[in-house]
Coordinates of C-alpha atoms in Angstrom, one line a residue:
X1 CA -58.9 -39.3 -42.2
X2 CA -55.9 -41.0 -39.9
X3 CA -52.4 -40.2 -40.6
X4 CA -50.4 -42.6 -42.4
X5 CA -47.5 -44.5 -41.7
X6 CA -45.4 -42.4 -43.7
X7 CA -47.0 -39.5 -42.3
X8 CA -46.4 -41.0 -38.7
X9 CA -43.0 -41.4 -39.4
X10 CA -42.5 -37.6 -40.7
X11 CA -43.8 -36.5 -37.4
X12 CA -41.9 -38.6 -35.5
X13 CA -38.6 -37.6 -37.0
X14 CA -39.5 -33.8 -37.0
X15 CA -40.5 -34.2 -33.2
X16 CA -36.8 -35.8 -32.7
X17 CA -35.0 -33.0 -34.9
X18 CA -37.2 -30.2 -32.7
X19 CA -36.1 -32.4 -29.3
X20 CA -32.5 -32.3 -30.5
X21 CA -32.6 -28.7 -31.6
X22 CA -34.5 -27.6 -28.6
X23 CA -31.6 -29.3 -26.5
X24 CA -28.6 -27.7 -28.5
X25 CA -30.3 -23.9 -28.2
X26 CA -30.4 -24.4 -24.7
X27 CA -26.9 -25.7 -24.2
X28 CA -25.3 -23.0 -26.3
X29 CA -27.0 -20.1 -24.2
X30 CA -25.9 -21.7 -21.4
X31 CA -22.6 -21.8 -22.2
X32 CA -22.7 -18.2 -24.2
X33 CA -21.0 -14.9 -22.5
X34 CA -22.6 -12.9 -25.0
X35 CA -26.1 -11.4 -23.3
X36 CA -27.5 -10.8 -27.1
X37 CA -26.3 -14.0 -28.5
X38 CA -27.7 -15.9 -25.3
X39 CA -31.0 -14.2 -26.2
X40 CA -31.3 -15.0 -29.5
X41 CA -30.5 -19.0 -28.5
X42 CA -33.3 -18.9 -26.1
X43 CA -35.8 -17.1 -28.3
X44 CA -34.8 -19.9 -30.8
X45 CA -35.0 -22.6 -28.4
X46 CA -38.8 -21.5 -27.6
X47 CA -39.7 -21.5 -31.5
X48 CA -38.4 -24.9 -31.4
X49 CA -40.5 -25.9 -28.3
X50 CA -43.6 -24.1 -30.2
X51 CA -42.7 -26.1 -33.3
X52 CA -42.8 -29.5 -31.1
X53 CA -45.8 -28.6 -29.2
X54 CA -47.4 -28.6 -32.9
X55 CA -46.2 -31.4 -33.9
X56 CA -47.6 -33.3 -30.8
X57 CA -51.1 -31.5 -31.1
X58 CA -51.4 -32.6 -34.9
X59 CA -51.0 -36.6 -33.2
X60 CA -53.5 -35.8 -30.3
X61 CA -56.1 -34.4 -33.0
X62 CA -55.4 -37.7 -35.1
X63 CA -55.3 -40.2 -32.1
X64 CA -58.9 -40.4 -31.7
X65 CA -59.3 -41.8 -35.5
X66 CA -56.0 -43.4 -35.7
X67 CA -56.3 -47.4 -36.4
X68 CA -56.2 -49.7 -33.4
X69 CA -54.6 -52.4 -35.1
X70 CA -51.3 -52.7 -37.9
X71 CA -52.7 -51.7 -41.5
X72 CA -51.5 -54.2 -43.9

């Protein structure tokens, strides 16, 4: 069954919230002094990269049955 709209649209915004969260993880162990704290930011930022990667599987898997044309 192809995703819906809606559903594309959930995705979509999780994918951008994972992006963004991804980005801020990385910056803050960049920036961090504190070897354990760094750690835990980067261990973080990889969930958040795992959490994308899922995302964008779940739209390959659905790309093949998605509809070519606008559903009205």
């Amino acid at each position: 069954m192809p995703i819906t709209a809606k559903e594309l649209e959930y995705i979509a915004d999780s994918m951008s919230n994972e992006d963004l969260l991804i980005k801020q993880c990385t910056a803050a162990a960049a920036s961090c002094t504190n070897p354990q704290i760094q750690q835990v930011l980067l261990h973080q930022s990889q969930v958040h990269m795992q959490h994308y990667q899922a995302l964008l599987n779940c739209l390959q898997q659905h790309q093949s049955i998605a509809p070519t044309q606008p559903q009205s």
